[in-house]
Coordinates of N, CA and C in Angstrom, one line a residue:
Chain A
Q1 N 93.1 108.8 91.3 CA 93.0 107.4 90.2 C 94.0 107.1 91.2
V2 N 93.6 105.2 92.3 CA 94.4 104.3 93.5 C 95.4 104.1 93.2
Q3 N 96.6 104.0 94.1 CA 97.9 104.3 93.4 C 99.0 103.0 94.9
L4 N 99.1 102.2 94.4 CA 100.2 100.9 95.4 C 101.5 101.1 95.6
Q5 N 101.7 101.4 96.7 CA 103.8 101.4 96.7 C 104.1 100.6 97.7
E6 N 104.9 99.3 97.7 CA 105.3 98.7 99.0 C 106.0 99.5 99.6
S7 N 106.3 98.8 100.4 CA 107.9 99.0 100.7 C 108.4 98.1 102.4
G8 N 109.8 97.5 102.3 CA 109.9 97.2 103.0 C 111.6 96.7 103.3
P9 N 111.7 95.9 103.6 CA 113.8 95.2 103.6 C 114.0 94.7 102.5
G10 N 114.4 95.0 101.4 CA 115.3 94.3 100.7 C 116.0 93.3 100.5
L11 N 116.7 92.8 102.1 CA 117.0 91.7 102.2 C 117.0 91.1 104.1
V12 N 116.5 89.9 103.4 CA 116.6 89.2 104.5 C 117.2 88.4 104.9
K13 N 117.7 87.7 106.3 CA 118.2 86.3 106.7 C 117.6 85.0 106.4
P14 N 117.4 84.4 105.8 CA 117.6 83.4 105.9 C 117.2 82.8 107.8
S15 N 115.5 82.6 107.0 CA 115.0 81.4 108.9 C 114.7 82.8 109.9
E16 N 115.0 83.9 109.4 CA 114.4 85.1 109.7 C 112.8 85.9 109.1
T17 N 111.7 86.6 109.4 CA 110.8 87.0 109.3 C 110.5 87.7 108.5
L18 N 109.6 88.0 106.6 CA 109.8 89.3 105.7 C 108.5 90.0 105.7
S19 N 109.1 91.4 106.6 CA 107.9 92.4 106.7 C 108.0 93.4 105.3
L20 N 107.2 93.0 105.0 CA 105.6 94.1 104.0 C 105.1 94.8 104.3
T21 N 105.0 96.6 103.3 CA 103.7 96.9 103.9 C 103.0 98.4 102.4
C22 N 102.2 97.9 101.8 CA 101.6 98.3 101.0 C 100.7 99.5 101.4
S23 N 100.5 100.6 100.7 CA 100.2 102.0 100.9 C 99.9 102.3 100.2
V24 N 98.2 102.4 100.4 CA 97.7 102.8 99.4 C 97.3 104.8 99.1
S25 N 97.3 104.7 97.5 CA 97.1 106.4 98.2 C 95.5 106.6 96.6
G26 N 95.3 108.3 96.9 CA 93.8 108.2 96.2 C 92.7 107.2 95.7
G27 N 92.4 106.8 97.1 CA 91.3 105.6 97.6 C 91.2 104.8 98.7
S28 N 90.3 104.8 99.2 CA 90.5 103.7 100.4 C 90.2 102.8 100.5
I29 N 91.2 102.1 101.5 CA 91.5 101.1 101.7 C 90.1 99.9 102.3
S30 N 89.5 101.3 103.1 CA 88.3 100.3 103.5 C 87.3 100.6 102.7
S31 N 87.2 100.3 101.1 CA 85.9 100.0 100.3 C 85.1 99.2 100.6
S32 N 84.6 98.9 99.9 CA 84.0 97.5 100.8 C 84.0 96.9 98.9
S33 N 84.6 97.2 98.5 CA 83.8 96.1 96.5 C 85.7 95.5 96.4
Y34 N 86.7 96.1 96.9 CA 87.4 95.5 97.4 C 88.2 94.5 98.0
Y35 N 89.1 93.7 97.7 CA 90.5 92.9 98.2 C 91.6 93.1 98.4
W36 N 92.4 93.3 99.6 CA 93.4 93.7 98.4 C 94.7 92.8 99.1
G37 N 95.7 92.4 97.7 CA 96.4 91.4 97.6 C 97.5 91.1 97.8
W38 N 98.6 90.1 97.5 CA 100.1 89.7 97.3 C 99.9 88.9 96.3
I39 N 101.1 89.5 96.1 CA 101.6 88.7 94.2 C 102.8 88.2 94.5
R40 N 103.6 87.8 94.3 CA 105.1 87.2 94.1 C 105.8 86.5 92.7
Q41 N 107.0 87.1 92.1 CA 107.5 87.2 90.9 C 108.8 86.3 90.9
S42 N 109.1 85.3 91.6 CA 110.7 85.0 92.2 C 111.7 84.7 90.1
P43 N 112.7 84.9 90.4 CA 113.7 85.2 89.1 C 113.6 85.1 88.5
G44 N 112.5 85.3 87.0 CA 112.4 84.4 85.9 C 111.7 83.3 85.7
K45 N 110.9 83.6 87.1 CA 108.9 82.9 86.9 C 108.4 83.4 86.5
G46 N 107.7 82.7 86.9 CA 105.7 83.4 86.8 C 105.3 83.9 88.3
L47 N 104.4 83.7 87.9 CA 103.3 84.2 89.5 C 103.1 83.8 90.3
E48 N 102.3 84.3 91.3 CA 102.8 83.5 92.7 C 101.2 84.3 92.9
W49 N 100.3 83.8 93.9 CA 99.4 84.3 94.3 C 99.8 84.3 95.4
I50 N 99.6 84.9 96.4 CA 100.2 85.0 98.0 C 99.2 84.9 99.1
G51 N 97.6 85.7 98.9 CA 96.5 85.5 99.9 C 96.1 87.4 99.5
N52 N 94.9 87.4 100.6 CA 94.1 89.0 100.0 C 93.8 89.2 101.6
V53 N 93.6 90.5 101.7 CA 93.2 90.3 103.1 C 91.9 91.9 102.8
Y54 N 90.5 91.8 103.6 CA 89.5 92.5 103.5 C 89.5 93.7 104.5
Y55 N 89.0 95.3 104.1 CA 89.0 96.0 105.1 C 88.7 95.3 106.8
S56 N 87.8 94.7 107.0 CA 87.3 94.1 108.0 C 88.4 93.0 108.6
G57 N 89.7 93.2 107.7 CA 90.6 92.2 108.5 C 90.9 90.2 108.2
H58 N 88.9 90.2 107.2 CA 89.0 89.0 106.8 C 90.1 88.5 105.8
T59 N 90.7 87.3 105.8 CA 92.1 86.6 104.7 C 91.7 85.6 103.9
Y60 N 92.8 85.5 103.5 CA 92.7 83.7 102.8 C 93.8 84.0 102.3
Y61 N 94.2 82.9 102.2 CA 95.7 82.6 102.2 C 95.8 81.2 101.1
S62 N 96.8 81.4 100.2 CA 97.8 80.4 99.5 C 98.4 79.4 100.0
P63 N 97.0 78.0 100.5 CA 97.4 76.5 100.8 C 98.8 76.7 101.1
S64 N 100.0 76.7 100.2 CA 101.2 76.2 100.6 C 102.3 77.5 101.3
L65 N 101.5 78.1 101.2 CA 101.9 79.5 102.3 C 102.0 79.7 103.5
Q66 N 100.7 79.5 103.9 CA 99.7 79.7 104.8 C 99.9 79.8 106.4
S67 N 100.9 78.6 106.8 CA 101.4 78.1 107.6 C 102.8 79.1 108.8
R68 N 103.1 80.2 107.2 CA 103.9 80.5 107.8 C 103.7 82.3 107.3
L69 N 102.6 82.7 106.4 CA 101.6 83.4 106.2 C 100.8 84.7 107.0
T70 N 101.3 85.7 107.3 CA 99.8 87.1 107.7 C 99.9 87.8 106.9
I71 N 98.8 88.5 106.9 CA 98.5 89.8 106.3 C 97.5 90.1 107.2
S72 N 97.8 91.2 107.7 CA 96.8 92.1 108.1 C 96.5 93.5 107.3
V73 N 95.7 94.2 108.0 CA 95.3 95.6 106.9 C 95.1 97.3 108.4
D74 N 95.3 97.6 108.1 CA 95.5 99.2 109.0 C 94.7 100.2 108.1
T75 N 93.4 100.3 108.5 CA 92.8 101.4 107.9 C 93.0 102.2 108.0
S76 N 93.6 102.7 109.3 CA 93.7 104.3 109.8 C 94.8 105.0 108.7
R77 N 95.9 103.8 108.8 CA 96.9 104.6 108.1 C 96.8 104.2 105.7
N78 N 95.4 103.6 105.9 CA 95.9 103.2 104.5 C 95.9 102.2 104.5
Q79 N 97.2 101.2 104.9 CA 98.2 100.0 104.4 C 97.3 98.5 104.6
F80 N 97.9 98.0 104.2 CA 98.4 96.3 105.1 C 99.6 95.6 104.8
S81 N 99.3 95.4 105.1 CA 101.5 94.7 105.2 C 100.8 92.4 104.8
L82 N 102.4 92.5 104.4 CA 102.7 90.9 105.0 C 103.2 90.6 105.6
K83 N 104.1 89.7 105.6 CA 104.6 89.1 107.5 C 104.6 87.0 106.5
L84 N 106.0 87.1 106.4 CA 106.4 85.8 105.7 C 107.3 85.3 106.7
S85 N 107.0 84.1 107.4 CA 108.3 83.4 108.7 C 109.0 82.9 108.0
S86 N 109.8 82.6 108.8 CA 110.7 81.6 108.4 C 111.1 81.3 106.9
V87 N 112.1 82.4 106.1 CA 112.4 82.9 104.9 C 113.5 81.6 104.7
T88 N 113.2 81.1 103.2 CA 115.0 81.1 102.7 C 115.1 81.2 102.0
A89 N 116.0 80.7 101.3 CA 115.9 81.4 99.3 C 115.0 80.9 98.7
T90 N 114.3 80.2 98.5 CA 112.8 80.1 97.4 C 112.2 80.6 97.6
D91 N 112.4 82.3 98.8 CA 111.5 83.1 99.3 C 111.9 84.2 98.6
T92 N 112.8 84.4 98.0 CA 113.4 85.2 97.3 C 112.4 85.2 95.6
A93 N 112.2 86.6 96.1 CA 111.8 87.1 94.7 C 111.0 89.0 95.0
V94 N 109.8 88.9 93.3 CA 109.1 90.6 93.4 C 108.2 90.3 93.9
Y95 N 107.9 91.2 95.5 CA 106.8 91.2 95.8 C 105.3 92.1 95.2
Y96 N 104.6 91.5 94.6 CA 103.6 93.3 94.5 C 103.1 92.7 95.0
C97 N 102.0 94.4 95.8 CA 101.1 94.4 96.6 C 99.9 94.8 94.8
A98 N 98.3 94.4 95.0 CA 97.3 94.6 94.4 C 96.2 94.8 94.6
R99 N 95.4 94.9 94.0 CA 93.9 96.2 94.0 C 93.1 94.2 94.2
K100 N 91.8 93.9 94.6 CA 91.1 92.9 93.6 C 89.5 93.9 93.4
G101 N 89.9 93.1 92.5 CA 88.1 94.3 92.3 C 87.5 93.3 92.0
S102 N 86.1 92.6 91.3 CA 85.1 92.4 90.9 C 84.3 93.2 89.5
P103 N 85.0 92.9 88.8 CA 84.4 93.1 87.5 C 83.1 92.5 86.8
C104 N 82.4 93.5 86.3 CA 81.5 92.7 85.8 C 80.9 92.6 84.1
S105 N 80.6 91.3 83.8 CA 80.6 90.2 82.3 C 79.3 89.3 82.3
G106 N 78.3 91.1 81.4 CA 76.8 89.7 81.8 C 76.4 89.5 82.5
G107 N 76.2 90.4 83.6 CA 75.3 90.2 84.8 C 76.7 89.0 85.6
V108 N 77.5 89.3 85.5 CA 78.3 88.2 86.9 C 79.8 88.8 86.6
C109 N 80.0 88.8 87.6 CA 81.4 89.7 88.2 C 82.4 88.2 88.7
Y110 N 83.7 89.0 87.8 CA 84.6 88.1 88.3 C 85.7 88.5 88.6
D111 N 86.6 87.9 89.5 CA 87.6 88.2 90.7 C 89.1 88.9 89.5
A112 N 89.7 90.1 90.2 CA 90.6 90.7 88.9 C 91.1 91.3 89.7
F113 N 93.0 91.1 89.1 CA 93.5 92.4 90.5 C 94.1 93.6 89.0
E114 N 93.2 94.5 89.7 CA 92.7 95.6 88.8 C 94.4 96.6 88.9
V115 N 94.5 96.8 90.2 CA 95.8 98.1 89.9 C 96.7 96.9 91.0
W116 N 98.1 97.3 90.9 CA 99.1 96.9 91.2 C 100.6 97.7 91.3
G117 N 100.6 97.3 92.5 CA 101.8 98.2 92.4 C 103.1 97.9 92.1
Q118 N 104.6 99.1 91.8 CA 105.5 98.4 90.9 C 106.1 97.8 91.2
G119 N 106.1 97.0 93.1 CA 106.5 96.0 93.3 C 108.2 96.3 93.9
T120 N 108.1 95.6 95.2 CA 110.1 95.6 95.6 C 110.8 94.2 95.7
M121 N 111.8 94.1 95.5 CA 112.7 93.4 95.2 C 113.3 92.6 97.2
V122 N 112.7 91.2 96.8 CA 113.7 91.0 97.9 C 114.9 90.1 97.9
T123 N 115.4 89.9 98.6 CA 116.4 88.7 98.4 C 117.0 88.1 100.2
V124 N 116.5 87.1 99.8 CA 116.3 86.0 101.4 C 118.4 85.6 100.9
S125 N 119.0 86.2 101.8 CA 120.3 85.9 102.0 C 121.4 86.0 103.4
S126 N 121.8 85.3 103.6 CA 123.2 85.6 104.8 C 124.5 86.4 104.7
Chain B
D1 N 94.2 72.3 94.2 CA 94.6 73.5 93.1 C 94.2 73.1 92.0
I2 N 93.3 74.4 91.5 CA 93.8 74.5 89.7 C 94.4 74.6 89.1
Q3 N 95.1 74.1 88.2 CA 96.0 74.2 87.7 C 96.0 75.2 86.3
V4 N 96.6 76.1 86.0 CA 96.7 76.6 84.7 C 97.9 76.6 83.7
T5 N 97.8 76.6 82.6 CA 99.1 75.8 81.8 C 99.0 76.6 80.5
Q6 N 99.8 77.7 80.5 CA 100.5 77.8 78.9 C 101.0 77.2 78.0
S7 N 101.0 77.7 76.6 CA 102.0 77.9 75.7 C 102.0 78.9 74.4
P8 N 102.7 78.8 73.2 CA 104.4 78.3 74.8 C 104.6 78.6 75.2
D9 N 105.8 78.5 75.8 CA 106.5 79.3 76.6 C 106.8 81.2 76.1
S10 N 107.5 80.6 74.9 CA 107.6 81.9 74.2 C 107.3 81.1 72.6
L11 N 107.6 82.8 71.9 CA 107.5 83.0 70.2 C 107.9 84.6 70.1
S12 N 108.0 84.4 69.0 CA 107.7 85.2 68.4 C 108.3 85.7 66.8
A13 N 107.3 87.4 67.2 CA 106.3 87.4 65.6 C 107.0 88.4 65.1
S14 N 106.1 89.4 64.4 CA 107.5 90.4 63.7 C 105.4 91.6 64.3
V15 N 106.5 93.0 63.8 CA 105.1 94.1 64.1 C 104.4 94.1 62.9
G16 N 103.8 94.2 63.6 CA 102.1 94.3 62.3 C 101.6 93.1 62.4
G17 N 102.0 91.5 63.3 CA 101.5 90.4 62.8 C 99.9 90.0 63.1
R18 N 100.0 88.3 63.6 CA 99.2 88.3 64.9 C 99.7 87.0 65.6
V19 N 99.2 87.1 66.7 CA 100.3 85.8 67.4 C 98.7 85.6 68.3
T20 N 98.6 83.9 68.8 CA 97.9 83.3 69.2 C 99.0 82.9 70.5
I21 N 98.1 83.4 72.0 CA 98.9 82.1 73.6 C 97.3 81.5 73.8
T22 N 98.1 80.4 74.5 CA 96.4 79.0 75.3 C 96.7 79.3 76.2
C23 N 95.9 79.4 76.8 CA 96.4 79.0 78.9 C 94.2 77.4 78.9
R24 N 95.9 77.3 79.5 CA 94.5 75.4 80.0 C 94.7 75.4 81.2
A25 N 92.5 75.2 81.8 CA 93.0 74.8 83.1 C 92.3 73.3 83.7
S26 N 93.1 73.3 84.7 CA 92.3 71.7 85.0 C 91.9 70.9 85.3
Q27 N 90.7 71.7 85.5 CA 89.6 71.5 85.9 C 88.3 73.5 84.9
D28 N 87.1 72.2 85.1 CA 86.7 73.1 84.6 C 86.1 74.7 85.4
I29 N 86.4 75.7 84.3 CA 86.6 77.3 85.4 C 85.4 77.7 84.9
N30 N 85.0 77.8 83.5 CA 83.2 78.8 83.2 C 84.3 79.6 82.2
Y31 N 84.0 80.9 82.4 CA 84.7 81.6 81.8 C 85.3 83.0 82.9
Y32 N 86.0 82.3 84.1 CA 87.2 82.6 85.2 C 88.0 83.2 84.5
L33 N 88.9 84.2 83.7 CA 89.7 83.4 83.5 C 90.6 84.4 83.0
N34 N 91.4 85.0 83.7 CA 91.8 86.4 83.3 C 93.6 86.2 82.9
W35 N 93.6 87.5 81.5 CA 94.4 88.0 81.2 C 95.7 88.8 81.5
Y36 N 97.0 88.9 81.9 CA 97.8 89.9 82.4 C 99.3 90.5 81.2
Q37 N 99.3 91.5 81.1 CA 100.5 91.5 80.1 C 101.5 92.4 80.9
Q38 N 102.8 91.5 80.8 CA 104.0 92.2 81.9 C 104.6 92.9 81.1
R39 N 105.8 93.9 80.7 CA 106.3 94.3 80.2 C 107.2 94.4 81.5
P40 N 109.3 94.3 80.3 CA 109.8 94.1 81.3 C 110.6 95.3 82.5
G41 N 110.7 94.8 83.5 CA 110.4 96.5 84.0 C 109.9 96.2 85.2
Q42 N 108.2 96.0 84.8 CA 106.9 96.2 85.6 C 106.3 95.6 85.8
A43 N 104.8 96.0 86.5 CA 104.2 95.3 87.2 C 103.4 94.6 86.1
P44 N 102.8 93.6 86.6 CA 101.8 92.8 85.8 C 100.1 93.8 85.5
K45 N 100.0 94.5 84.2 CA 98.4 94.8 84.0 C 97.1 94.7 82.9
L46 N 95.9 94.5 83.5 CA 95.2 93.6 83.5 C 94.5 93.6 82.5
L47 N 93.9 92.4 80.9 CA 94.1 93.0 80.0 C 92.5 92.9 79.3
I48 N 92.2 91.8 80.3 CA 90.8 91.1 79.7 C 90.9 90.4 81.1
Y49 N 89.4 90.1 81.1 CA 88.5 89.3 82.3 C 87.4 88.5 81.6
A50 N 87.5 87.4 82.2 CA 86.2 87.3 82.0 C 86.1 86.6 80.9
A51 N 87.4 86.4 80.9 CA 87.8 85.3 79.3 C 87.7 86.0 78.4
S52 N 87.3 87.0 77.9 CA 87.2 88.2 76.8 C 86.3 89.6 76.8
T53 N 86.2 89.9 77.9 CA 86.1 91.2 77.9 C 87.0 92.4 77.9
L54 N 87.7 93.1 77.3 CA 88.9 94.0 77.4 C 88.3 94.7 78.7
Q55 N 89.8 95.0 79.4 CA 89.7 96.1 80.4 C 89.8 97.9 79.4
S56 N 89.1 98.5 80.5 CA 89.2 99.9 79.8 C 90.2 100.4 79.7
G57 N 90.2 100.8 78.3 CA 91.4 101.3 77.7 C 92.6 100.4 77.2
V58 N 92.2 99.1 77.3 CA 92.8 98.1 76.8 C 92.3 98.3 75.0
P59 N 93.2 97.8 74.2 CA 93.1 98.1 72.4 C 92.5 97.4 71.9
S60 N 91.5 96.6 71.0 CA 91.0 96.9 70.7 C 91.6 95.5 69.5
R61 N 92.4 95.8 69.3 CA 93.1 94.9 68.5 C 94.6 93.5 69.7
F62 N 93.7 93.7 71.5 CA 93.7 92.1 72.0 C 92.3 92.0 72.3
S63 N 92.0 90.0 71.9 CA 91.0 89.5 71.7 C 90.6 88.1 72.9
G64 N 89.7 87.9 73.4 CA 90.2 86.8 74.2 C 88.7 86.3 74.5
S65 N 89.0 84.8 74.1 CA 88.2 83.5 73.6 C 88.3 82.5 75.0
G66 N 87.1 81.9 74.7 CA 87.0 80.2 75.7 C 85.8 80.6 76.5
S67 N 85.8 78.8 77.0 CA 85.5 78.7 78.4 C 85.4 76.9 78.8
G68 N 84.9 77.4 80.3 CA 85.8 75.6 80.7 C 86.5 75.7 81.1
T69 N 87.4 75.1 79.8 CA 89.0 74.6 80.1 C 90.3 75.3 79.3
D70 N 89.7 75.4 78.5 CA 90.3 75.9 76.9 C 90.6 77.0 76.6
F71 N 91.5 78.2 77.0 CA 91.7 79.1 76.8 C 92.6 80.0 75.4
T72 N 91.8 81.3 74.6 CA 93.1 82.0 73.9 C 92.7 83.4 73.9
L73 N 94.3 84.0 74.0 CA 94.4 85.6 73.4 C 95.1 85.6 72.7
T74 N 94.5 86.2 71.9 CA 94.8 86.6 70.4 C 95.4 88.3 70.3
I75 N 96.2 89.3 69.5 CA 96.7 90.5 70.0 C 97.0 90.1 68.2
S76 N 96.6 91.4 67.0 CA 96.0 91.3 66.3 C 97.0 92.6 66.0
S77 N 97.2 92.4 64.5 CA 98.7 93.4 63.7 C 99.5 94.6 65.3
L78 N 100.2 93.2 65.5 CA 101.8 93.8 66.9 C 102.0 94.9 66.6
Q79 N 102.3 95.8 67.8 CA 102.6 96.6 67.9 C 104.1 97.0 69.1
P80 N 104.9 98.0 68.3 CA 106.1 97.7 69.9 C 106.2 97.5 70.4
E81 N 104.8 98.3 71.8 CA 104.9 98.0 72.8 C 104.4 96.3 73.4
D82 N 103.8 95.8 72.7 CA 103.8 94.8 72.9 C 103.9 93.3 72.7
F83 N 105.4 93.8 72.8 CA 106.6 93.1 73.0 C 106.6 92.8 74.7
A84 N 106.0 91.3 75.0 CA 105.7 91.4 76.6 C 105.7 90.2 77.3
T85 N 105.4 89.8 78.1 CA 105.3 87.7 78.8 C 103.7 88.7 79.2
Y86 N 102.9 87.4 79.0 CA 101.2 86.9 79.3 C 101.2 86.3 80.1
H87 N 100.8 86.4 80.8 CA 100.5 85.4 82.0 C 98.7 85.6 82.0
C88 N 98.1 83.9 82.2 CA 96.5 83.6 82.4 C 96.5 83.9 84.2
Q89 N 95.9 84.3 84.3 CA 95.4 83.4 85.7 C 93.8 83.0 85.9
Q90 N 93.2 82.1 86.8 CA 92.0 81.9 87.0 C 91.2 82.7 88.8
S91 N 90.3 82.5 88.6 CA 90.3 82.8 89.2 C 87.9 82.3 90.0
F92 N 88.4 81.0 89.0 CA 87.5 80.2 89.6 C 87.3 79.9 91.5
G93 N 88.4 79.8 91.8 CA 87.9 79.2 93.3 C 89.1 80.5 94.3
R94 N 89.2 80.2 95.0 CA 89.6 81.7 96.0 C 90.7 81.0 95.7
A95 N 91.8 80.0 96.3 CA 92.7 80.4 95.2 C 93.7 80.3 93.9
V96 N 93.5 81.7 93.9 CA 93.7 82.1 92.2 C 95.0 81.5 91.8
T97 N 95.7 80.9 91.1 CA 96.4 80.9 90.4 C 96.8 81.1 88.7
F98 N 98.4 81.7 88.7 CA 98.8 82.1 87.4 C 98.9 81.2 86.4
G99 N 99.4 81.4 85.2 CA 100.1 80.3 84.1 C 101.1 80.9 83.9
Q100 N 101.9 80.8 83.6 CA 103.3 79.8 84.0 C 104.4 81.7 83.0
G101 N 103.4 81.9 82.5 CA 103.5 82.9 81.6 C 104.3 82.5 79.9
T102 N 103.8 84.3 79.4 CA 104.5 83.2 77.6 C 104.8 84.3 77.1
R103 N 106.1 84.8 76.9 CA 106.9 85.6 76.5 C 106.8 86.3 75.1
L104 N 106.5 87.5 74.5 CA 106.2 87.4 73.2 C 108.1 88.2 72.5
E105 N 108.4 87.8 71.8 CA 109.1 88.4 71.4 C 109.6 89.1 69.8
I106 N 110.1 90.0 69.8 CA 109.8 90.7 68.5 C 111.3 90.1 67.2
K107 N 110.4 88.9 66.1 CA 111.2 88.8 65.1 C 112.2 89.7 64.1

């Protein structure tokens, strides 16, 4: 059974770069069936999608974050990573990594985040 | 971006009761609507995809309906473990978006 685990600093200074890694176990990140994504949740707020990456390195990002965002994949380590530059206090959140699958119903396949990591809290503060 | 709005923001109900949560999209998203459950201190868990298809292992007291712009999540015969926050998410566009969440509390 696939499991995801986020890792990285819990405290980042304003204007610096937030860097997180998601380690995948129990399955291969190189599967052609999945994208791998990042989602965050600010304290007391809803979920915000950040971006996704495919094992080939293909990415797509939230339009509101794409100017500061890089998501990459390391298939040799079965990991994918997030880098968010020029952070401010508004980037304080729990960051989740997740596997995006395409379960099918009635012959049509629909994207959904099927497996999630436990999340890691990142605080932006000096 | 496609916006999704949930209502209500919060509600309370009793064990054994029935609740309905609504999600409205800003444009027609066909059946591209998912529901997640998030218990306190935990990651979200996929409950329903394609508006009405239960993810494997999800109890049958959960049901989803709707298409186009209006969707509902219904939980019948509420159990103590069902008191959580529920999120809807549209997957029609590449830029997915979530609703603001609905917190379900015990009355």
